[in-house]
Structure formats: C-alpha cells, structure tokens
Amino acid sequence: MRTPRSPWPVWAGAAFAGLLLLLVAGSLAVEPRLRELGVTGFVARFDAFRASGALAFGIPGVIVVVRRPEVRVGWIMLAVGAVQGVSLALGSYGLLGINGVDGGLPLDDQLMWISNWGWTPAYLAVPTLFLLLFPDGRLPSRRWRPAAVLTWAAIVLATLGWALLPMADVDVAGLYPPGYQGLVPPWNGLAMPAQTAGLVCGALAAAAALASLVYRYRRSSGEVRRQVQWVLAAGLVTLVLLIVAQVGNSGLPLLLAPLPLPVAVTVAVVFHRLWDIDLLLVRTLTLGALSLTLLAAYAGSVLLLGRLFPEMPLVAVAVVAALAQPAYGRIRARANRLVFGERDDPVAALRRLGDRLSGGGLPGELLGQVAESLGRTLRVRRVAVEEDGVVVAEWSTGPEGPVERFPLLHRGEQVGTLVVGEPLRVRDREVLAELAPHIAVAVRAHRLGADLERSHQRLLAAREEERNRLLHELHDGVGPTLAALAFQADRGRRLVDGQPEAERLLEALAARIRSTVVDVRAIVNDLRPPPLEDLGLAGALAELGRGFAGSLVVEVDAAADLPPMPATVELAAYRIAAEALTNAARHAAASHCQIRLRAARDLELRVDDDGIGIPDQVRRGVGLGSMRRRAVELGGSFDLATPGTGGTRVLVTLPLREAG
Amino acid sequence: MTKVVVVEDHPMFAEGLIALLGDLDGIEVAGHAATGEEAIELVAATGPDVVLMDLQLPGISGVEATRAILRDDPGVAVLALTMLSDDATILEVVRAGARGYLLKEATPDEIARSVAAVAAGQVVFGPGAGARILAALASPSVGVRPFPELTDREAEVLGLIATGLTNHAIAGRLFLSEKTIRNHVSNIFAKLGVADRAAAVARARDAGL
C-alpha cells in the first residue's frame, strides 16, 4: 500500500462511521414516538436535512481522514458530518424529553438548546470554508485572506445569533408543548442582528468561495482541473438549492442541498484520483452507501404506503413490497456496475473479451485491445500484459499505483503475466480466473506472430547475406578468372601462328569469354547492396537510374514526404524497380522510364516505360516471378499492365505498417 | 622500354596479365604486388613508368594506393583495371589521380594501346565513360576551401560523416530530418565522385576536414 500508515486506524474510522449511523438511526427510531406526541415531522423540522448532511459528509469525510489524515478538507467534511449528526441526535433526545416522555428527560432543555444552534457552523461551513479550501486545504493565495476572515465571521456571528435566540422563538412551529418557554439566553436582543450579520457575511463568503473555485479551475490543468470542475459544478448546484430553500422556505431543496458536494468529491476521488485514496476502499464504501440509500428508499416507500393507506391490509403492503423488490435488485446491480464495472458479471466480461478477441486486427494491436477491454470492464486504472517481464501491451488512464499480478497459463506453461493496477477482491480474482485462459491464448498467439515475424526477418537477412556471398564469388573469383582465361586464349592464338582454323577458334573463344565477363558484371551490379542507408530509397533509385545512362533515361518522381520505411520495404522496392528497369532496357527496348514513389498506408511504386511491352516468354520468366514474390512476401501486391498509351507499367504496393 | 608494375590480388588474372605484357614489345614488367601496401613499396623500389592497378584489393583499396603512390611520385602513370564500371568508381579513381581506366575484359590490343598512351602522358577511358567523367569534372575546383564544390551545409555534413556519425546522429546534431541528411549525403557522394561512406570519409580526411 502506498499510503503511509495513518495515525487514525481503520477501526477508529469504522467506529466513527458506525456512531454516525447510530445517531441517525436512533433519531429515525424515535420518530414514530415523536409523532404520537404531536411533534412536527422529521422533514418539516429540518432534521432530514441534518441526517442527510451527517451521512453525506461524515462518511466520505471519515474515509478521507483514515486514508489521508493530512488532507484538511477531509477533516472539514468529517466535522460537518459529526456536528450535524450530534445536533440531530441531541434534538431528537431534547424533543422527547420536552414533550413529556416519562415526565421529561435529564438535561433535555439544555441539549435541545445546543441542538437549536449546533447545526449552524456545519451548515455554513459547506458553501464557504469547504469550497474555499478545496482541494488542498489551503487558500489559493494570500490575497484570499479576506475571504477566510469573512467565512469565520459568518460562522461565528450566525452561530451566536442562533445560540442567543430564546428557545421558544425558533422558526419551526409545533416543536414544543403549548406554553413551553425553555431556556432564554441573556442578551437575546442581539440574536436577530447577529443572525442577519451572519447571513450577509455568509452570502459574501459563499460568493468568494465560489470565485476561488473558478480561480482554481482556470489556473489548473489536467487531472486537477477535472477534480475542481466537478466540485465547482456541485458548489453551484448546492448554492442554488440553498437559495431556493431560503427564498421558498421549502423542505425538499434543503434536503437535497447536502448531496451534490459529497457526490462530486467522490467522483473526483474515484475517477480523477483526488487525494490519491485507495480506490478499492472508496469503491466498496461508495457501493455500501449507495446500497444503504437504496435500501432506505425502498423501506421508506413501503412504510409510506402503509401510512398513506392505513386501511389497506398488511398483505397488500407485502404484495407491493414483493413487487418493488426486483426493481431494487436491478437498481443495486446497476449501482454495482457503475462502481465496479463488470467485475461481478463474469459472463458479460467474458463476452466483451470474446468480442475483442474475435474482432480481428493485427496481432500487435490485439493484446492492446484486450488490455483496454479488460481495463474498462473492470474499471481499473491500468492493465498491462507482460511477456518474460517485458510489457508487450498496456492500457492505462493514469499514473501507476499499486499493482497485482496474475499469471497467464497456456497448457500449464506460463506464457505471460497480467498486471492490474489496483488491489483485487477475492471476487475479482474469480472473474480473472475465468478470463485468464482466453487472454493467455491471445498472448500465445502474439508470441507466435512475433516469432514468425522474427524468422521472416531472419530469412530476408539470410537472403541478403547469400546475395553478398554470391556477389563476392562472382566479383573476386569468377570474373577475374574468366578474364584470365581470355588472356590465355589470346596467348594460345599467338602460339598457333599459321593455323587459321585454330586462330579463328581461339579468337572466338576469347571474345566469347569476354562477353561472359560483361554478363558477370551485370549480375554483380544487380547483386550489390543498394546504397539505401546512405541515400534513402529515392536517392538510391536515382543512383540506380544513372547506371542505365546511355540506354535508358530514368526519371525518379518521389513524394517529398516519404515517411521512414522499414528496411525490408525499401529493399524490396529497390530490387523490384531495378528488375523493372532491367526489363525495360533489355526486353522492352524502352528509352525513357519514370519511377514514381508515393506513400500513405502503403508504399506505392510505379514504373512506367515507353517500350514495346514485355514479350510473353519473358513474362513467364524469372524476373517477373521474383518481382511478384518480393511484393507478396511483405504482404503487398504486384501488377503488370500495358496501358493504352503503350509501354509497360509495373505497379507495386507494399504495406508500411510492420506486422507483429 | 616502358617499365610496368602489376598490382592484382587474383593470382590467375595477374599471371595472365603478366604473361601478356611480357609478350608485348617495348614493355618490361618490373614486378607484381598483390596488395596496395606492397604496391607502394614496389613502386618506390622500382620506379616504373606505368602501374596497372586493380581497384578492389585486400587491405587498403586500389584508390588509396593510387593516391599514396602519386603523392610519393607524381610522375607515375596509374592505369586502373577493374571489374566494375559504375560512374562512382571511375570518378573516384580519376580524382585519386589515375590517368586511365580499363575493364578487366579488355583485349590485349586495348591494354597495349592504353599502357603506351598513359606512358606517353595521355589519358585513357573506356567507351561511354569519357563523356560522363568530363561532365563530372566540369564542376569548378578552384578555391581555398577543401571542397569548393560542396555547399556550406554539405561540407558540415561531410565533416560529421568523417567523425563517424550515422545519418541519424547527424540529423539529431543539426536538427534536420534524416531524409534531408540523406539528400545532402547523396549530393556529397555525387560531387566528390565517391561510391560509399568509407570513400567519402577517406576523401574528407585527406583534405584535412
């Protein structure tokens, strides 16, 4: 695990979260009793707002604090959740006592008083302090100090204002029994001015906080920008909801107001690596929270149904519940896939992988596609395939984190390793175990393809080597030997002076031997390795063309933007062009030849001459066959045509993309 | 009497050539060398009028040997004798100072005439080659720079080639594309009349680049 050992152990975080849940659950549990006592409902007295705030900020907050205690914004979230949870629970307790359960409870007035103002700092901190310090817990710059001052002024003044308010003056009717006075704090005349001042400061601070987010957004880039963008949008939504709630004095916008920001923070954490928090944990808890919310909504709807139609028999409620249950199951599966991808659906994952594998593509691209498919399916940051410790395919959406390795076995032999950039759950391992054999086959195919490509290259290299050897044999051995034989024939002719028959014979022999030397030179010239390395293909072809000077005018028309080409392609193009020129000069009686080179996906080589065409016996000869073979060997095509304008056209395409 | 030294590594051809020369009137074979290094010593020791020089030799090439011989004694007439007939090869040996050029299948008559001609201070080329060589030599060659025919950039590239850099490395050094470098190299080869990198490097070194 990359994160340093936190001073806040996981169990403490879990205990805190559990406590928070307990506070909310306890408040909900006493709700029926409060109803019986005639107290205003959970939503109408803003307790639902406090409950959603407690969970929505408290749970993500505790996760951040446990994993990254140095992140201040996490502490703010945790504090907001805790304060809302505690004030909610205190309020429920106070209301129970004040409204006369068991003739009052210990300290019920005092605790109710605390609950009446306790929510204020938490409520105000969200649109001000939280937004101002997000995401690094520091002000964007020193110039933002006034905004911080304003924020603290708002929190202190508003809290004071609520604390000084006489308990009976709260703005929610029907909380207390008739005639209840409760605590009357001293200096309560200052309550309303303090509240108003707090509200004004709060509005200004919120505007400044949003401005600071816009400022951060515009200054940032890349991943940080995406993190801020989510929170900025959520901040705007929150503010709009709060204003609507304030103006319309309605419950629903207020109830929803605590949700956007924690959701945005979670999105930033999960998808944009905010604070670098262990994704697996966040995901598990996110899923847990989602499930809990769904479960609550489900239970709530069943409960509501029973309330709305009290005369409906219990059986009917059960029937509705049974009908709603599949919907809950489906929604839960959707939530699961949203968070975990298709990890928990091996069949879907397998199907998607199969689509990739059968989708074709070059062997080199296949593994990359498989990695991508797997990465998207599992919703992980990085998937790589290794062969002998070398990464041969990789898909990633972010920087490298902790990795897990998974051996890929084919017929009992490890052909590679699957590297997944995230800790895996037991269930993930099961899914991977299903997928691994198929990936192993792809790796094996990749390796075979690479082997084939290598042996093909070796074959081509061996052929070049062989040509070189032959070249030296002819150039250094056969040629001079023949020339020496010609000298001997000449000598013989001089020695047989006076025998015309023998003289003629030896003279003809010497001439025949010399013309053979000329032939040998032609072969040697053809065998010489072309100066591709020094001159490039176009340059080498121009050089080749100059060699035909006297018999053939050769013009090379090469596109200015020829890309770098594999050596094998350059060599094949050169040899084919050489063969075409030789044919044009030797068989087609051409006087002019144009070599045209164009490259896009393929290299296109066109050789046009103005000769009489290629005679049939040559068509079947070795020359054309070797040209065609060279093109086909590299996966290209070869075409010989006689255009209407006369002459001969050789058209060759050679793929530039190297297979394998 | 014309004194001739034969430089040829192929024993059978050398034997045939020496026998032929021995049969000719007015020619005396002063010695035979099988490598360029031997040839330089032999020429210094015997002081021949004409050297028949094979261009492809083990060790230093015939072109390099020609250059060395003519540096020691500019009066010697070197006549190249080779299997290859491409322009680059011919130009290279002419630039090295050879007076003429013959293919190995030359007839005894051609050889006799050519030896006599170069010994008399004339220049000899095979059919077809003459015009091309004259055209290639027509480029101006007066100036203080080692290779006035090269542009500044080409001279710079040649200098880098001489330091042993590959095209790729030169491209990186000069912030140019590899293709541009290839074009320069191609022009350099054409202008210097050399066939390959090694020859270009030899020329550059000789010129003190």
Short mmCIF file of N, CA, C and O in Angstrom, two decimals, chain A residues 474-481 483-488 490-491 494 513-515 517-518 520-521 524-525 528 531-537 539 543 546 549-550 559-563 570, chain B residues 8-10 12-17 19-20 23 56 82-89 103-108 111 132 166-168 178-179 181-183 185-187 189-190 195-197:
data_model
loop_
_atom_site.label_atom_id
_atom_site.label_comp_id
_atom_site.label_asym_id
_atom_site.label_seq_id
_atom_site.Cartn_x
_atom_site.Cartn_y
_atom_site.Cartn_z
N LEU A 474 31.47 -13.91 -57.47
CA LEU A 474 31.50 -13.53 -58.88
C LEU A 474 32.52 -12.42 -59.13
O LEU A 474 33.29 -12.46 -60.08
N HIS A 475 32.51 -11.45 -58.24
CA HIS A 475 33.35 -10.27 -58.44
C HIS A 475 34.84 -10.57 -58.26
O HIS A 475 35.68 -10.14 -59.02
N ASP A 476 35.13 -11.31 -57.20
CA ASP A 476 36.54 -11.57 -56.88
C ASP A 476 37.06 -12.85 -57.49
O ASP A 476 38.26 -13.04 -57.59
N GLY A 477 36.12 -13.78 -57.84
CA GLY A 477 36.57 -15.10 -58.30
C GLY A 477 36.28 -15.34 -59.76
O GLY A 477 37.18 -15.30 -60.61
N VAL A 478 35.00 -15.54 -60.06
CA VAL A 478 34.63 -15.96 -61.41
C VAL A 478 35.03 -14.92 -62.46
O VAL A 478 35.60 -15.27 -63.50
N GLY A 479 34.77 -13.64 -62.18
CA GLY A 479 35.05 -12.59 -63.17
C GLY A 479 36.51 -12.55 -63.57
O GLY A 479 36.84 -12.74 -64.75
N PRO A 480 37.41 -12.32 -62.58
CA PRO A 480 38.83 -12.26 -62.93
C PRO A 480 39.32 -13.57 -63.54
O PRO A 480 40.18 -13.55 -64.44
N THR A 481 38.78 -14.71 -63.08
CA THR A 481 39.22 -15.99 -63.63
C THR A 481 38.88 -16.06 -65.11
O THR A 481 39.70 -16.46 -65.95
N ALA A 483 38.40 -13.53 -67.08
CA ALA A 483 39.24 -12.57 -67.80
C ALA A 483 40.63 -13.17 -68.05
O ALA A 483 41.22 -13.01 -69.12
N ALA A 484 41.14 -13.88 -67.03
CA ALA A 484 42.45 -14.53 -67.17
C ALA A 484 42.39 -15.60 -68.26
O ALA A 484 43.34 -15.76 -69.04
N LEU A 485 41.26 -16.34 -68.32
CA LEU A 485 41.12 -17.36 -69.36
C LEU A 485 41.15 -16.72 -70.75
O LEU A 485 41.70 -17.29 -71.70
N ALA A 486 40.56 -15.53 -70.84
CA ALA A 486 40.57 -14.82 -72.12
C ALA A 486 42.01 -14.50 -72.53
O ALA A 486 42.38 -14.67 -73.69
N PHE A 487 42.83 -14.05 -71.53
CA PHE A 487 44.24 -13.81 -71.84
C PHE A 487 44.92 -15.08 -72.36
O PHE A 487 45.71 -15.03 -73.30
N GLN A 488 44.58 -16.21 -71.73
CA GLN A 488 45.24 -17.45 -72.14
C GLN A 488 44.82 -17.83 -73.56
O GLN A 488 45.64 -18.32 -74.35
N ASP A 490 44.03 -15.71 -75.80
CA ASP A 490 44.79 -14.80 -76.65
C ASP A 490 46.20 -15.31 -76.89
O ASP A 490 46.72 -15.31 -78.00
N ARG A 491 46.77 -15.77 -75.78
CA ARG A 491 48.14 -16.29 -75.88
C ARG A 491 48.21 -17.51 -76.80
O ARG A 491 49.09 -17.62 -77.63
N ARG A 494 48.24 -16.61 -80.35
CA ARG A 494 49.55 -16.17 -80.84
C ARG A 494 50.50 -17.35 -81.03
O ARG A 494 51.28 -17.38 -81.94
N ILE A 513 34.48 -15.42 -74.08
CA ILE A 513 34.78 -15.33 -72.64
C ILE A 513 34.63 -13.89 -72.17
O ILE A 513 34.05 -13.62 -71.11
N ARG A 514 35.10 -12.92 -72.97
CA ARG A 514 34.99 -11.51 -72.56
C ARG A 514 33.54 -11.07 -72.46
O ARG A 514 33.16 -10.32 -71.56
N SER A 515 32.70 -11.55 -73.37
CA SER A 515 31.30 -11.15 -73.28
C SER A 515 30.65 -11.79 -72.04
O SER A 515 29.74 -11.22 -71.44
N VAL A 517 32.28 -12.13 -69.25
CA VAL A 517 32.68 -11.23 -68.15
C VAL A 517 31.70 -10.07 -68.05
O VAL A 517 31.32 -9.64 -66.96
N VAL A 518 31.26 -9.56 -69.20
CA VAL A 518 30.29 -8.47 -69.20
C VAL A 518 29.00 -8.93 -68.51
O VAL A 518 28.41 -8.20 -67.70
N VAL A 520 28.75 -11.30 -66.30
CA VAL A 520 29.03 -11.43 -64.87
C VAL A 520 28.95 -10.07 -64.20
O VAL A 520 28.39 -9.92 -63.11
N ARG A 521 29.47 -9.02 -64.86
CA ARG A 521 29.41 -7.69 -64.28
C ARG A 521 27.97 -7.25 -64.08
O ARG A 521 27.64 -6.65 -63.05
N VAL A 524 26.76 -8.91 -61.05
CA VAL A 524 27.39 -8.31 -59.88
C VAL A 524 26.71 -6.98 -59.53
O VAL A 524 26.37 -6.72 -58.38
N ASN A 525 26.48 -6.18 -60.57
CA ASN A 525 25.82 -4.89 -60.32
C ASN A 525 24.45 -5.09 -59.70
O ASN A 525 24.03 -4.32 -58.84
N ARG A 528 24.80 -6.13 -55.93
CA ARG A 528 25.39 -5.20 -54.95
C ARG A 528 24.32 -4.65 -54.03
O ARG A 528 23.25 -4.28 -54.47
N PRO A 531 22.60 1.41 -52.05
CA PRO A 531 23.06 2.39 -51.04
C PRO A 531 21.87 3.03 -50.32
O PRO A 531 21.76 4.24 -50.23
N LEU A 532 20.95 2.18 -49.80
CA LEU A 532 19.74 2.70 -49.17
C LEU A 532 20.05 3.47 -47.90
O LEU A 532 19.47 4.52 -47.63
N GLU A 533 20.99 2.91 -47.13
CA GLU A 533 21.31 3.54 -45.85
C GLU A 533 21.84 4.95 -46.06
O GLU A 533 21.49 5.88 -45.35
N ASP A 534 22.65 5.11 -47.11
CA ASP A 534 23.27 6.41 -47.33
C ASP A 534 22.36 7.38 -48.08
O ASP A 534 22.33 8.56 -47.79
N LEU A 535 21.66 6.87 -49.07
CA LEU A 535 20.95 7.78 -49.98
C LEU A 535 19.44 7.77 -49.77
O LEU A 535 18.75 8.64 -50.30
N GLY A 536 18.91 6.78 -49.06
CA GLY A 536 17.47 6.67 -48.98
C GLY A 536 16.96 6.01 -50.25
O GLY A 536 17.69 5.85 -51.23
N LEU A 537 15.68 5.63 -50.23
CA LEU A 537 15.12 4.90 -51.37
C LEU A 537 15.15 5.75 -52.64
O LEU A 537 15.61 5.30 -53.69
N GLY A 539 16.94 8.38 -53.39
CA GLY A 539 18.31 8.65 -53.82
C GLY A 539 18.94 7.42 -54.45
O GLY A 539 19.63 7.51 -55.49
N GLU A 543 20.32 6.90 -58.23
CA GLU A 543 21.66 6.39 -58.49
C GLU A 543 21.59 5.18 -59.44
O GLU A 543 22.35 5.06 -60.39
N ARG A 546 20.98 6.27 -62.94
CA ARG A 546 22.16 6.80 -63.62
C ARG A 546 22.99 5.67 -64.22
O ARG A 546 23.66 5.86 -65.22
N ALA A 549 22.46 4.97 -67.80
CA ALA A 549 22.72 6.06 -68.72
C ALA A 549 23.28 5.51 -70.01
O ALA A 549 24.11 4.60 -70.01
N GLY A 550 22.81 6.04 -71.11
CA GLY A 550 23.26 5.54 -72.40
C GLY A 550 22.17 4.73 -73.07
O GLY A 550 21.88 4.90 -74.24
N ALA A 559 7.60 11.38 -53.78
CA ALA A 559 6.87 12.36 -52.97
C ALA A 559 7.83 12.96 -51.95
O ALA A 559 8.72 12.27 -51.43
N ALA A 560 7.66 14.24 -51.68
CA ALA A 560 8.59 14.92 -50.78
C ALA A 560 8.44 14.41 -49.35
O ALA A 560 9.36 14.52 -48.55
N ASP A 561 7.27 13.84 -49.04
CA ASP A 561 7.01 13.49 -47.64
C ASP A 561 7.04 11.99 -47.42
O ASP A 561 6.24 11.46 -46.66
N LEU A 562 7.96 11.29 -48.09
CA LEU A 562 8.05 9.85 -47.83
C LEU A 562 8.43 9.62 -46.37
O LEU A 562 9.40 10.20 -45.89
N PRO A 563 7.66 8.79 -45.67
CA PRO A 563 7.96 8.55 -44.26
C PRO A 563 9.16 7.60 -44.14
O PRO A 563 9.56 7.00 -45.13
N GLU A 570 12.05 -0.94 -48.14
CA GLU A 570 12.93 -0.17 -49.02
C GLU A 570 13.70 -1.10 -49.96
O GLU A 570 13.78 -0.84 -51.16
N GLU B 8 47.66 -6.68 -58.54
CA GLU B 8 46.48 -7.52 -58.76
C GLU B 8 46.49 -8.66 -57.73
O GLU B 8 47.50 -9.34 -57.58
N ASP B 9 45.37 -8.84 -57.03
CA ASP B 9 45.35 -9.86 -55.99
C ASP B 9 44.88 -11.21 -56.51
O ASP B 9 45.03 -12.22 -55.85
N HIS B 10 44.23 -11.24 -57.68
CA HIS B 10 43.75 -12.52 -58.20
C HIS B 10 44.90 -13.18 -58.94
O HIS B 10 45.35 -12.71 -59.99
N MET B 12 45.47 -15.82 -60.80
CA MET B 12 45.36 -16.30 -62.17
C MET B 12 45.31 -15.14 -63.16
O MET B 12 45.97 -15.17 -64.20
N PHE B 13 44.55 -14.10 -62.78
CA PHE B 13 44.46 -12.94 -63.67
C PHE B 13 45.82 -12.25 -63.75
O PHE B 13 46.27 -11.84 -64.83
N ALA B 14 46.47 -12.15 -62.57
CA ALA B 14 47.79 -11.49 -62.54
C ALA B 14 48.76 -12.25 -63.45
O ALA B 14 49.48 -11.63 -64.26
N GLU B 15 48.73 -13.55 -63.35
CA GLU B 15 49.64 -14.38 -64.17
C GLU B 15 49.39 -14.17 -65.67
O GLU B 15 50.32 -13.94 -66.45
N GLY B 16 48.07 -14.18 -66.00
CA GLY B 16 47.72 -13.98 -67.41
C GLY B 16 48.16 -12.61 -67.90
O GLY B 16 48.70 -12.46 -69.01
N LEU B 17 47.95 -11.61 -67.05
CA LEU B 17 48.27 -10.25 -67.44
C LEU B 17 49.78 -10.08 -67.61
O LEU B 17 50.25 -9.46 -68.58
N ALA B 19 51.95 -12.40 -68.24
CA ALA B 19 52.38 -13.12 -69.45
C ALA B 19 52.10 -12.31 -70.70
O ALA B 19 52.93 -12.20 -71.60
N LEU B 20 50.91 -11.71 -70.71
CA LEU B 20 50.53 -10.89 -71.87
C LEU B 20 51.49 -9.72 -72.05
O LEU B 20 51.99 -9.48 -73.15
N ASP B 23 54.80 -10.54 -73.40
CA ASP B 23 54.84 -10.83 -74.83
C ASP B 23 54.89 -9.56 -75.68
O ASP B 23 55.22 -9.60 -76.85
N GLN B 56 39.97 -3.26 -56.40
CA GLN B 56 39.49 -4.00 -55.21
C GLN B 56 40.60 -4.91 -54.70
O GLN B 56 40.86 -5.96 -55.25
N THR B 82 39.69 -2.82 -63.56
CA THR B 82 38.71 -3.27 -62.56
C THR B 82 37.54 -4.03 -63.16
O THR B 82 37.30 -3.97 -64.38
N MET B 83 36.81 -4.72 -62.31
CA MET B 83 35.62 -5.46 -62.73
C MET B 83 34.44 -4.51 -62.89
O MET B 83 33.52 -4.77 -63.63
N LEU B 84 34.43 -3.42 -62.08
CA LEU B 84 33.23 -2.59 -62.01
C LEU B 84 33.32 -1.41 -62.95
O LEU B 84 34.40 -0.93 -63.26
N SER B 85 32.17 -0.93 -63.40
CA SER B 85 32.19 0.12 -64.40
C SER B 85 31.27 1.29 -64.03
O SER B 85 30.94 2.09 -64.87
N ASP B 86 30.85 1.35 -62.77
CA ASP B 86 29.91 2.42 -62.44
C ASP B 86 30.64 3.76 -62.33
O ASP B 86 31.83 3.83 -62.08
N ASP B 87 29.88 4.81 -62.54
CA ASP B 87 30.43 6.16 -62.56
C ASP B 87 31.21 6.49 -61.31
O ASP B 87 32.30 7.06 -61.37
N ALA B 88 30.62 6.11 -60.17
CA ALA B 88 31.23 6.50 -58.90
C ALA B 88 32.64 5.94 -58.80
O ALA B 88 33.58 6.64 -58.41
N THR B 89 32.78 4.65 -59.15
CA THR B 89 34.09 4.01 -59.07
C THR B 89 35.09 4.72 -59.99
O THR B 89 36.21 5.03 -59.59
N LEU B 103 38.49 -1.92 -68.20
CA LEU B 103 37.78 -3.04 -67.59
C LEU B 103 38.63 -4.30 -67.76
O LEU B 103 39.44 -4.39 -68.66
N LYS B 104 38.36 -5.28 -66.88
CA LYS B 104 39.24 -6.45 -66.89
C LYS B 104 39.09 -7.30 -68.14
O LYS B 104 39.97 -8.10 -68.46
N GLU B 105 37.98 -7.15 -68.84
CA GLU B 105 37.84 -7.95 -70.07
C GLU B 105 38.48 -7.26 -71.28
O GLU B 105 38.27 -7.66 -72.42
N ALA B 106 39.26 -6.22 -70.99
CA ALA B 106 39.93 -5.52 -72.11
C ALA B 106 40.79 -6.51 -72.91
O ALA B 106 41.39 -7.42 -72.35
N THR B 107 40.83 -6.27 -74.22
CA THR B 107 41.62 -7.18 -75.08
C THR B 107 43.10 -6.80 -74.98
O THR B 107 43.42 -5.69 -74.55
N PRO B 108 43.99 -7.71 -75.37
CA PRO B 108 45.43 -7.41 -75.33
C PRO B 108 45.75 -6.16 -76.11
O PRO B 108 46.56 -5.34 -75.67
N ILE B 111 44.83 -3.16 -74.05
CA ILE B 111 45.76 -2.98 -72.94
C ILE B 111 47.07 -2.39 -73.44
O ILE B 111 47.61 -1.42 -72.87
N ARG B 132 30.98 11.07 -69.50
CA ARG B 132 30.41 11.23 -68.16
C ARG B 132 31.45 11.80 -67.21
O ARG B 132 31.15 12.63 -66.35
N THR B 166 26.43 8.44 -37.73
CA THR B 166 25.45 7.90 -38.68
C THR B 166 24.56 9.04 -39.15
O THR B 166 24.55 10.12 -38.56
N ASN B 167 23.80 8.78 -40.23
CA ASN B 167 22.86 9.79 -40.72
C ASN B 167 21.93 10.22 -39.61
O ASN B 167 21.60 11.38 -39.45
N HIS B 168 21.48 9.23 -38.86
CA HIS B 168 20.54 9.50 -37.78
C HIS B 168 21.14 10.48 -36.77
O HIS B 168 20.52 11.47 -36.38
N GLU B 178 16.16 13.09 -41.09
CA GLU B 178 17.12 12.13 -41.60
C GLU B 178 17.12 12.15 -43.13
O GLU B 178 18.14 11.93 -43.78
N LYS B 179 15.93 12.46 -43.68
CA LYS B 179 15.83 12.45 -45.13
C LYS B 179 16.65 13.60 -45.73
O LYS B 179 17.32 13.43 -46.74
N ILE B 181 19.27 14.85 -44.45
CA ILE B 181 20.68 14.44 -44.36
C ILE B 181 21.03 13.49 -45.51
O ILE B 181 22.07 13.62 -46.16
N ARG B 182 20.10 12.57 -45.78
CA ARG B 182 20.35 11.63 -46.88
C ARG B 182 20.52 12.37 -48.19
O ARG B 182 21.38 12.02 -49.01
N ASN B 183 19.70 13.40 -48.38
CA ASN B 183 19.83 14.19 -49.61
C ASN B 183 21.21 14.83 -49.68
O ASN B 183 21.87 14.79 -50.71
N VAL B 185 23.90 13.81 -48.18
CA VAL B 185 24.90 12.76 -48.38
C VAL B 185 24.93 12.36 -49.84
O VAL B 185 26.01 12.22 -50.44
N SER B 186 23.74 12.24 -50.41
CA SER B 186 23.65 11.87 -51.82
C SER B 186 24.39 12.90 -52.69
O SER B 186 25.17 12.54 -53.57
N ASN B 187 24.16 14.20 -52.41
CA ASN B 187 24.82 15.26 -53.17
C ASN B 187 26.33 15.22 -52.97
O ASN B 187 27.10 15.40 -53.91
N PHE B 189 28.19 12.63 -52.18
CA PHE B 189 28.76 11.49 -52.91
C PHE B 189 28.91 11.84 -54.38
O PHE B 189 29.93 11.58 -55.01
N ALA B 190 27.83 12.45 -54.94
CA ALA B 190 27.85 12.77 -56.36
C ALA B 190 28.96 13.78 -56.66
O ALA B 190 29.72 13.62 -57.62
N ALA B 195 31.65 6.36 -53.98
CA ALA B 195 30.55 5.40 -54.03
C ALA B 195 29.99 5.12 -52.65
O ALA B 195 28.83 4.73 -52.51
N ASP B 196 30.76 5.30 -51.62
CA ASP B 196 30.22 4.95 -50.30
C ASP B 196 30.82 5.85 -49.22
O ASP B 196 31.69 6.69 -49.48
N ARG B 197 30.31 5.62 -48.03
CA ARG B 197 30.70 6.41 -46.88
C ARG B 197 32.20 6.36 -46.63
O ARG B 197 32.83 7.37 -46.36
#
